[in-house]
Short mmCIF file of N, CA and C in Angstrom, two decimals:
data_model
loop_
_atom_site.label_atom_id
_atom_site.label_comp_id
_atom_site.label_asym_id
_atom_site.label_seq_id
_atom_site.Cartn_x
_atom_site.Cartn_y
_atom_site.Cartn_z
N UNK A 241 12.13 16.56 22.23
CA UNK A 241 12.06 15.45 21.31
C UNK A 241 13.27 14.53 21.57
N UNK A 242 12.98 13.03 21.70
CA UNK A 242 14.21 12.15 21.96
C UNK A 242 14.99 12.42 20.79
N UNK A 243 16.47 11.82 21.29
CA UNK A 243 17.15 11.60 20.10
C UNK A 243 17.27 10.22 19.83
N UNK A 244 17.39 10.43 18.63
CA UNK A 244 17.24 8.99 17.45
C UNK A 244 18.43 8.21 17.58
N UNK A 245 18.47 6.72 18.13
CA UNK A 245 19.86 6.12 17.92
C UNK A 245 19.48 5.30 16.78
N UNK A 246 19.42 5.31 15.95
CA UNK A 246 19.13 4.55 15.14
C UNK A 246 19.16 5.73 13.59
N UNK A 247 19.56 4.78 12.42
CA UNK A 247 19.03 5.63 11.02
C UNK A 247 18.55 4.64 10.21
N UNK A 248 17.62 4.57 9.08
CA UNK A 248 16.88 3.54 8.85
C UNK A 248 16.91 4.10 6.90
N UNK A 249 17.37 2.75 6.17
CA UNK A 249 16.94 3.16 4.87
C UNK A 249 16.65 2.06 4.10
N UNK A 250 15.73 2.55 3.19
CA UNK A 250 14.54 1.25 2.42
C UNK A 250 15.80 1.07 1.03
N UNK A 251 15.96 0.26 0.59
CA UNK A 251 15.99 -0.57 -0.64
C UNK A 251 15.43 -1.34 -1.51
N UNK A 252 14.37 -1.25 -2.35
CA UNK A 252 13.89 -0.15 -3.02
C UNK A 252 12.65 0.37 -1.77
N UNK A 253 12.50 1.54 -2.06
CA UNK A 253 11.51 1.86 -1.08
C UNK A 253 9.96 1.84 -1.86
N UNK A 254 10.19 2.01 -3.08
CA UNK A 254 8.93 2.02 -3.98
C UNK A 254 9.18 1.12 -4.82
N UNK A 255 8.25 -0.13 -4.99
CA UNK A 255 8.19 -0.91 -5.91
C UNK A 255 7.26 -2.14 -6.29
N UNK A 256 7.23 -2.00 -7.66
CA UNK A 256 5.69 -3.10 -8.31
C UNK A 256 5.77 -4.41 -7.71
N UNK A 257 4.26 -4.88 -7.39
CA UNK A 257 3.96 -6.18 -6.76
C UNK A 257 3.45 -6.91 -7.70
N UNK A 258 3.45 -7.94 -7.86
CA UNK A 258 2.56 -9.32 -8.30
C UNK A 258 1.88 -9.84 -7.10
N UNK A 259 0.61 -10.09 -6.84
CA UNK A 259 0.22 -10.66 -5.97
C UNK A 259 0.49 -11.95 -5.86
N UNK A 260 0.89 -12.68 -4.91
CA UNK A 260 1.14 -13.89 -4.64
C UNK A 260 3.06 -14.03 -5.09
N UNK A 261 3.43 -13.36 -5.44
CA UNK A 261 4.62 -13.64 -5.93
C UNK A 261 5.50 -12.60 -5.04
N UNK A 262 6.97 -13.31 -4.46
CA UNK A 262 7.54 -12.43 -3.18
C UNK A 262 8.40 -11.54 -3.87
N UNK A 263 8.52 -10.37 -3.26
CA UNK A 263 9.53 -9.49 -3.16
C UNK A 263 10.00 -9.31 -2.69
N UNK A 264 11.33 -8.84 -2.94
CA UNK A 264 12.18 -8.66 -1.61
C UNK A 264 12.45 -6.87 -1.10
N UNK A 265 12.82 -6.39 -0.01
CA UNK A 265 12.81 -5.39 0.25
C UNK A 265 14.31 -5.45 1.47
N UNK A 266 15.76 -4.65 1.00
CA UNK A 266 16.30 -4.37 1.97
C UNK A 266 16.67 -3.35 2.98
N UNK A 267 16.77 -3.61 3.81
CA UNK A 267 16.12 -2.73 5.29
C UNK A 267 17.70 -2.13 5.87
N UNK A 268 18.26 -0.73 5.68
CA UNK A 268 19.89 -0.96 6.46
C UNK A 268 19.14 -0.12 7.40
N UNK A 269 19.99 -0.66 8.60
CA UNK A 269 20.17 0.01 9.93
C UNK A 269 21.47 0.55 10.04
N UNK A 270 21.66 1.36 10.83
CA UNK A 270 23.19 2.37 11.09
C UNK A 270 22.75 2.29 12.85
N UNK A 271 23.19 1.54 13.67
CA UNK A 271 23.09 1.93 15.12
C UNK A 271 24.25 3.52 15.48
N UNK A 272 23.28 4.58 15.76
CA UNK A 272 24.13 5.61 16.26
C UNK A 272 24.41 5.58 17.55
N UNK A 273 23.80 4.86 18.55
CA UNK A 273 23.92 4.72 20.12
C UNK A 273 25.35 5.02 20.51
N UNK A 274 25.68 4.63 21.63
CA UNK A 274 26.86 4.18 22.53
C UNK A 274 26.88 3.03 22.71
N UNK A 275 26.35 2.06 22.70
CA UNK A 275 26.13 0.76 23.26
C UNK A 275 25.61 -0.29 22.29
N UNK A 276 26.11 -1.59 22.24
CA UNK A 276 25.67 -2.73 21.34
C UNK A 276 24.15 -2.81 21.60
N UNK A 277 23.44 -2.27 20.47
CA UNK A 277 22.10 -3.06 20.61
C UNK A 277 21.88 -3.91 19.18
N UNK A 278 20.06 -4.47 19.47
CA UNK A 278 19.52 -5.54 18.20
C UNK A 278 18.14 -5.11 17.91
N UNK A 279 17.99 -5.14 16.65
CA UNK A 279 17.33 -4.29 16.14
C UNK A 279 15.97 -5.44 15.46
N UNK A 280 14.96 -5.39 15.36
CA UNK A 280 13.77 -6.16 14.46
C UNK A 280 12.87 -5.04 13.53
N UNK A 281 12.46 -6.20 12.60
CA UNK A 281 11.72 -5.43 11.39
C UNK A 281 10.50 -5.75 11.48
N UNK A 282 9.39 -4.75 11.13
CA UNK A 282 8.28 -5.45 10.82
C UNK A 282 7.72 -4.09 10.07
N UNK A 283 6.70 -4.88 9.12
CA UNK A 283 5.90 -3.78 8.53
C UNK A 283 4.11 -3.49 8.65
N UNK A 284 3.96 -2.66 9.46
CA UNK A 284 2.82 -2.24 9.88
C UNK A 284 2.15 -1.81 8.57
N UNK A 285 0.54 -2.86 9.50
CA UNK A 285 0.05 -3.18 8.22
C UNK A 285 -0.22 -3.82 7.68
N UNK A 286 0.57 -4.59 7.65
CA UNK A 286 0.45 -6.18 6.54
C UNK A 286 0.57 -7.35 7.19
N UNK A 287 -0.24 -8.23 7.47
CA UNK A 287 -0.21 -9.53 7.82
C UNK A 287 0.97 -10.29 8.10
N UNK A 288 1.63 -9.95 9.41
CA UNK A 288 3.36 -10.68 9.66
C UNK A 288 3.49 -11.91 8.96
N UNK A 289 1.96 -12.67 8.42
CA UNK A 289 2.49 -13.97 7.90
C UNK A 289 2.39 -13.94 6.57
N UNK A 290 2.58 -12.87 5.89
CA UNK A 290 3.04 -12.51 4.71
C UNK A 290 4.63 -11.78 4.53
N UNK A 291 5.55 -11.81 5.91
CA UNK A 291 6.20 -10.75 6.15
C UNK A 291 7.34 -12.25 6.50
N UNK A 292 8.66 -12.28 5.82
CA UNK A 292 9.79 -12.89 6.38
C UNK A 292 10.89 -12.06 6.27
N UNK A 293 11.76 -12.13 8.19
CA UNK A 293 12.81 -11.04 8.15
C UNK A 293 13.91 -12.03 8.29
N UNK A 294 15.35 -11.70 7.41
CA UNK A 294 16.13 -12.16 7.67
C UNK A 294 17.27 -11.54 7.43
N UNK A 295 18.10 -11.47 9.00
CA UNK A 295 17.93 -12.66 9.73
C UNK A 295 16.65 -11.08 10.65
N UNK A 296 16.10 -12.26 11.26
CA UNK A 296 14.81 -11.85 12.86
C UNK A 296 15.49 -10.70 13.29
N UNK A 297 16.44 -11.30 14.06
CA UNK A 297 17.17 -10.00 14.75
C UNK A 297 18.80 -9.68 14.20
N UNK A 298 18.78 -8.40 14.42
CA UNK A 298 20.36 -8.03 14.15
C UNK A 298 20.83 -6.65 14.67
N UNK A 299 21.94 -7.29 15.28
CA UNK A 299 22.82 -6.60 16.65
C UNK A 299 23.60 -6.19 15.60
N UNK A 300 24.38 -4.88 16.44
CA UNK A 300 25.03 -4.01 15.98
C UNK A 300 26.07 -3.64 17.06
N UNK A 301 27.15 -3.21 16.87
CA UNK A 301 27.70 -2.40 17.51
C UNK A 301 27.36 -0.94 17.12
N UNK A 302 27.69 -0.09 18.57
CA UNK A 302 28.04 1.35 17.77
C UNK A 302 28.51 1.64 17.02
N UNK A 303 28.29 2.79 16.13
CA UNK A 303 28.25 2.97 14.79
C UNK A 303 28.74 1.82 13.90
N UNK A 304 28.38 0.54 13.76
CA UNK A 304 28.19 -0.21 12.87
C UNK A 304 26.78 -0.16 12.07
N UNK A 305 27.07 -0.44 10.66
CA UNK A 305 25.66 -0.68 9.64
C UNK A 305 25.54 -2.37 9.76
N UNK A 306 24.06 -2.54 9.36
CA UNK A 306 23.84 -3.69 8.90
C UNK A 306 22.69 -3.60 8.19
N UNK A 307 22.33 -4.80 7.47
CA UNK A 307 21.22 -4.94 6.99
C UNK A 307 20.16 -6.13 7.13
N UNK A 308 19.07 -5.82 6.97
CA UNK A 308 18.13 -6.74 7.14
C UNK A 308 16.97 -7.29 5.76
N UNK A 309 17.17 -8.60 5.47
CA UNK A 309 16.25 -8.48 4.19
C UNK A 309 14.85 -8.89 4.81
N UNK A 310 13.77 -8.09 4.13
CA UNK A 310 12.16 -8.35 4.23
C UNK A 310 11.94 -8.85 3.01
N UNK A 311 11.20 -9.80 3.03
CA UNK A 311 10.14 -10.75 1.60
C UNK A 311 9.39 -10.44 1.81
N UNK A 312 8.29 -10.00 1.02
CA UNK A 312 7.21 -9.76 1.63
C UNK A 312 6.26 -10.36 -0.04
N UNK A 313 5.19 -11.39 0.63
CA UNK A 313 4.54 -11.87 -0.37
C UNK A 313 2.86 -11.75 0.10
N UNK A 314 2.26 -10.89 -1.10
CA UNK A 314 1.15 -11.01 -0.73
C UNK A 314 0.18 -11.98 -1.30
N UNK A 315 -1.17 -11.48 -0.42
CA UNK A 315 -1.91 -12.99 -1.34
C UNK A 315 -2.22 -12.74 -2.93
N UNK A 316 -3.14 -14.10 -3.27
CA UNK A 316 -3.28 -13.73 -4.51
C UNK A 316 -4.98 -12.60 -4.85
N UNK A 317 -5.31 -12.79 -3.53
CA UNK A 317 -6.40 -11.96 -4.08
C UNK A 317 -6.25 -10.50 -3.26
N UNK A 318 -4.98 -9.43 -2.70
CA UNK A 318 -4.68 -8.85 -2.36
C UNK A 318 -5.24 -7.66 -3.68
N UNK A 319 -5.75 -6.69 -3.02
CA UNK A 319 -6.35 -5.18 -3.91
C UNK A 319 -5.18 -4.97 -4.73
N UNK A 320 -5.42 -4.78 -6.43
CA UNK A 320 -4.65 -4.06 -7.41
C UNK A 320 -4.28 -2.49 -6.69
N UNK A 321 -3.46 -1.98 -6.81
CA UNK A 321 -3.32 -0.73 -6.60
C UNK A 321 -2.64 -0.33 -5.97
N UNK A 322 -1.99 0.88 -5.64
CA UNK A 322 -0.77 1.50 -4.97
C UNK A 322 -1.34 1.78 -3.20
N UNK A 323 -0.41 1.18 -2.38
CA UNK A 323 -0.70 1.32 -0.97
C UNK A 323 0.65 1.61 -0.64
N UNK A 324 0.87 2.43 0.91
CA UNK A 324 1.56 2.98 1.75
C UNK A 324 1.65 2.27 2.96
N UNK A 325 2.53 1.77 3.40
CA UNK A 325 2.90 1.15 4.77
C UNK A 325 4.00 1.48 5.58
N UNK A 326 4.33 1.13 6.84
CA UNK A 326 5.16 1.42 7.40
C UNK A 326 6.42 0.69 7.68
N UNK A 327 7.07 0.41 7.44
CA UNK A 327 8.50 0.00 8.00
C UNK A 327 8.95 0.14 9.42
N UNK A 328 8.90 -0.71 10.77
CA UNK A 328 9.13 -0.21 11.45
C UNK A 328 10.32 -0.94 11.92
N UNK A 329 11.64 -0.46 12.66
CA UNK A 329 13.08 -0.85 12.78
C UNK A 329 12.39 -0.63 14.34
N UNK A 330 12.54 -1.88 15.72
CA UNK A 330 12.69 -0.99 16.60
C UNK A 330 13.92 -1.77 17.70
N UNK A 331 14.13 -1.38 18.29
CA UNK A 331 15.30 -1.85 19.53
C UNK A 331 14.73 -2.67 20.04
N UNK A 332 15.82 -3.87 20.50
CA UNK A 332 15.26 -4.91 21.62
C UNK A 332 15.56 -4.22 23.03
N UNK A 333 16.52 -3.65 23.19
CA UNK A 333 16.71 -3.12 23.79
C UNK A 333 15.86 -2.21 24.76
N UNK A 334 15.41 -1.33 23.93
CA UNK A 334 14.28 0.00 24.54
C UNK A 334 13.14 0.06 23.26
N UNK A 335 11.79 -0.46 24.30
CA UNK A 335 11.03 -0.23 23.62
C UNK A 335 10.40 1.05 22.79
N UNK A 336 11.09 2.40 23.05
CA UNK A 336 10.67 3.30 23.01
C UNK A 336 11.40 3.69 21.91
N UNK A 337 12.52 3.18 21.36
CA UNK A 337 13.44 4.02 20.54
C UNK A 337 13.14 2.65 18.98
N UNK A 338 12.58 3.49 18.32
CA UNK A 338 12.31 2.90 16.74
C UNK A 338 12.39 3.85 15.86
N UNK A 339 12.10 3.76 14.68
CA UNK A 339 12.09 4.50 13.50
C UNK A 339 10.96 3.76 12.35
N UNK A 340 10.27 5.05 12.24
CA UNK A 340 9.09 4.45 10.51
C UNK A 340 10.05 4.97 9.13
N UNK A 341 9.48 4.07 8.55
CA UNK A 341 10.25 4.89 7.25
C UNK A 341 9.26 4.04 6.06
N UNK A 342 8.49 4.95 5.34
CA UNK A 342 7.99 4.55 4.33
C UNK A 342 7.98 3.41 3.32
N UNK A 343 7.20 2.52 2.66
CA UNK A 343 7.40 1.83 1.58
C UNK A 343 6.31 1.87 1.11
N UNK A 344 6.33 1.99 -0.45
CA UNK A 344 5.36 1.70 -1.22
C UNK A 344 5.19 0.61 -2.11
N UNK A 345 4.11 -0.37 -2.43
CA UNK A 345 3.90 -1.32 -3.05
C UNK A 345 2.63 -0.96 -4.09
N UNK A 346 3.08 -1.36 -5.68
CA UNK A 346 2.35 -0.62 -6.42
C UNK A 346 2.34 -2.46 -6.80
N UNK A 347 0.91 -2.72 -6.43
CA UNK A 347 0.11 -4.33 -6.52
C UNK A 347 -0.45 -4.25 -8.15
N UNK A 348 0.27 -4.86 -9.13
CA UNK A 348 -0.28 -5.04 -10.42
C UNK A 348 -1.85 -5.59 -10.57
N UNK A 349 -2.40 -5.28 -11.71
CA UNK A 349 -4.08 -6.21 -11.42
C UNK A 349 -3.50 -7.42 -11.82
N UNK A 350 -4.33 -8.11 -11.37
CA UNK A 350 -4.24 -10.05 -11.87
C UNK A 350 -6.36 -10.22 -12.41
N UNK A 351 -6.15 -10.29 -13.90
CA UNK A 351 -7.60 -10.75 -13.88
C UNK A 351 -7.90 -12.22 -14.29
N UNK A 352 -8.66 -12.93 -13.45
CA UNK A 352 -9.02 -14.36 -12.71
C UNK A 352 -10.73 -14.74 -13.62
N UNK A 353 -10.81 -15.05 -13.92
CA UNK A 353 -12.28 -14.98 -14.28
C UNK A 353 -12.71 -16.65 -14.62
N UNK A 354 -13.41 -16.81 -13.52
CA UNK A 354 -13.97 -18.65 -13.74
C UNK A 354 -15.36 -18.57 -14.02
N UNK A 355 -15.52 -19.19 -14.85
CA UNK A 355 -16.79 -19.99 -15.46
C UNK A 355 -17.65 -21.10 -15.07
N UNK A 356 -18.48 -20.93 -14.79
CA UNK A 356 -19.27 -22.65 -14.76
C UNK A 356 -20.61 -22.42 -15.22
N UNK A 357 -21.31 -23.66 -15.64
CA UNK A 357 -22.52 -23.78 -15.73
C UNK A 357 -23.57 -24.24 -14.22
N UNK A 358 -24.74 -23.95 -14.04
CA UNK A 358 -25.43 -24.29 -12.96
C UNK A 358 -27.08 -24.62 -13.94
N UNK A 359 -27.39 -25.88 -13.67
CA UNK A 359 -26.62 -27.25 -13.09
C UNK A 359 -25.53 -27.49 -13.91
N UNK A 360 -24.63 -28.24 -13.56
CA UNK A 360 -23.23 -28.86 -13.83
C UNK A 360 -23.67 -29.77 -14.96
N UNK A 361 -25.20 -30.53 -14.64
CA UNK A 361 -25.52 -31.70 -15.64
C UNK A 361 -27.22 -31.90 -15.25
N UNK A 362 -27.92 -32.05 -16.57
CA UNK A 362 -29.14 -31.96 -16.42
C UNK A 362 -29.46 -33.27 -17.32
N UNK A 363 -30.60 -34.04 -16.96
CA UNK A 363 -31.14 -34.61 -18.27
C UNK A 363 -32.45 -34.19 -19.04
N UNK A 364 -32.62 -34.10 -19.86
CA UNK A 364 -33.55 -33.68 -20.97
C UNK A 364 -34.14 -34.62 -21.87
N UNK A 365 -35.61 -34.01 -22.53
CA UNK A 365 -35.97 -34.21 -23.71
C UNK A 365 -35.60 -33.17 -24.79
N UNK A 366 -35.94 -32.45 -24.75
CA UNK A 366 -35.58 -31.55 -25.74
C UNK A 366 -35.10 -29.77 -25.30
N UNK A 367 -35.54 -29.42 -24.27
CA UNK A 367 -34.95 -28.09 -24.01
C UNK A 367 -34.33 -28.39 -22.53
N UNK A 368 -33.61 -27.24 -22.09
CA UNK A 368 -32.79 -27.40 -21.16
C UNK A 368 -32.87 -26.13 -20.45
N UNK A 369 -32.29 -25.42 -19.62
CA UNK A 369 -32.41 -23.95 -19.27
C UNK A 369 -31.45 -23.88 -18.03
N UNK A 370 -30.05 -23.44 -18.31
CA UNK A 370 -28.69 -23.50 -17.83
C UNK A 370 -28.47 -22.00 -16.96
N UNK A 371 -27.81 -21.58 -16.04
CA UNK A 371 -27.11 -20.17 -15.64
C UNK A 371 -26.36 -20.13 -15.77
N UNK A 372 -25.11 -19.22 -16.26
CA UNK A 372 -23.76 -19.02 -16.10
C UNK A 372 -23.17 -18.12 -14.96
N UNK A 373 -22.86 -19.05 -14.28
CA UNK A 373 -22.02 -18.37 -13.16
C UNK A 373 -20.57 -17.72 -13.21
N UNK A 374 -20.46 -16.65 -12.99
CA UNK A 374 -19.11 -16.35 -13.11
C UNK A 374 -18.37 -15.65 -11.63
N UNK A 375 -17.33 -15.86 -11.50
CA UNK A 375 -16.35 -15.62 -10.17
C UNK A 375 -14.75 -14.81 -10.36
N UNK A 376 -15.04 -14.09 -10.13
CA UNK A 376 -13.79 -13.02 -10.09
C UNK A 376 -12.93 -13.69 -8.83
N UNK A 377 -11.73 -14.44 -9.21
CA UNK A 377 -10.88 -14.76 -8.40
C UNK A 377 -9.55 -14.01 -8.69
N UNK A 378 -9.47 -12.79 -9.50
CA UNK A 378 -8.41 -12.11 -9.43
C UNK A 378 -8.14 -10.80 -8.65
N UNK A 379 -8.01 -9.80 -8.64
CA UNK A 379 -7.49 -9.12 -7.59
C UNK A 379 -8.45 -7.48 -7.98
N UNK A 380 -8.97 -7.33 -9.63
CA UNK A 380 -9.22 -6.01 -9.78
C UNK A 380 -10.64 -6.50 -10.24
N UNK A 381 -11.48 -5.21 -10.80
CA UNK A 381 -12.76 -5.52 -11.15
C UNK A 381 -12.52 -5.48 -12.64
N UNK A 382 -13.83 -6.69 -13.02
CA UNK A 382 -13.94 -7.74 -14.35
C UNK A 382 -15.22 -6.61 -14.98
N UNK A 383 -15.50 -6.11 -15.91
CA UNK A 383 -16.67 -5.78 -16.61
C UNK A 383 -16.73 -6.87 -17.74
N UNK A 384 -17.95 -7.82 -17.85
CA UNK A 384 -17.85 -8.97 -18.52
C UNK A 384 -19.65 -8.80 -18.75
N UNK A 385 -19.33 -9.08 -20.59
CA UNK A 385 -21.01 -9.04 -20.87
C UNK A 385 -20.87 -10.29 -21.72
N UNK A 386 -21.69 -11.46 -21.41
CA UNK A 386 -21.45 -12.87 -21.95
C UNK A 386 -23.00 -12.31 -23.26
N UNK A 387 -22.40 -13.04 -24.19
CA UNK A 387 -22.93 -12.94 -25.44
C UNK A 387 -23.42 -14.04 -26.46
#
């Protein structure tokens, strides 16, 4: 088994989402190597263009720490519910030498519920005969009995 130059720890590693609204997540690296390397973040899994690292890259000396902040904003119609992803730290250096390290995102429900009539506008004499359309634009499921 290689050995690990690298040590990797989440800040918070578990924590509640709002969809559409960013969080932040900080990422420390500890380079254990011999040698100055630079390190990138990404989290497997999730749409990089929901994913901002800053800074991109960050060099280290031996045994120097640093840290890296991740935002990570999802959409607004992203699944209510607790998911598992990966964190991955890896070397610019050597593609081969990275580290996973867990995060969890516990996605709050958002309930969205739009209304319309179909047709929008009718003309009449005296009766009319309308549908109500309805559209779940929030993130969990709606049980809705119109009355």
């Amino acid at each position: 088994m290689p050995v690990r130059t690298l040590q990797v720890e989440l800040h918070p590693a578990e924590l509640p989402v709002v969809a559409g609204q960013p969080v932040v997540v900080r990422v420390d690296i500890l380079n254990t190597s011999t040698v100055i390397d630079a390190y990138r973040v990404r989290i497997l899994g999730l749409d990089p263009a929901w994913v901002e690292t800053d800074p991109a890259s960050l060099s280290l000396f031996p045994g120097a720490t640093g840290s890296v902040t991740a935002i990570v904003t999802l959409p607004d119609r992203f699944a209510a519910g607790t998911h598992r992803f990966s964190v991955q730290v890896y070397s610019e250096r050597d593609d081969a030498e990275y580290q996973l390290v867990d995060l969890r995102l516990h996605v709050g429900e958002v309930e969205r519920l739009d209304a319309r009539l179909e047709p929008p506008v009718m003309t009449v004499s005296r009766r009319a005969r309308f549908g109500l359309v309805l559209t779940n634009n929030g993130n969990a499921e709606v049980a809705v009995r119109p009355e």
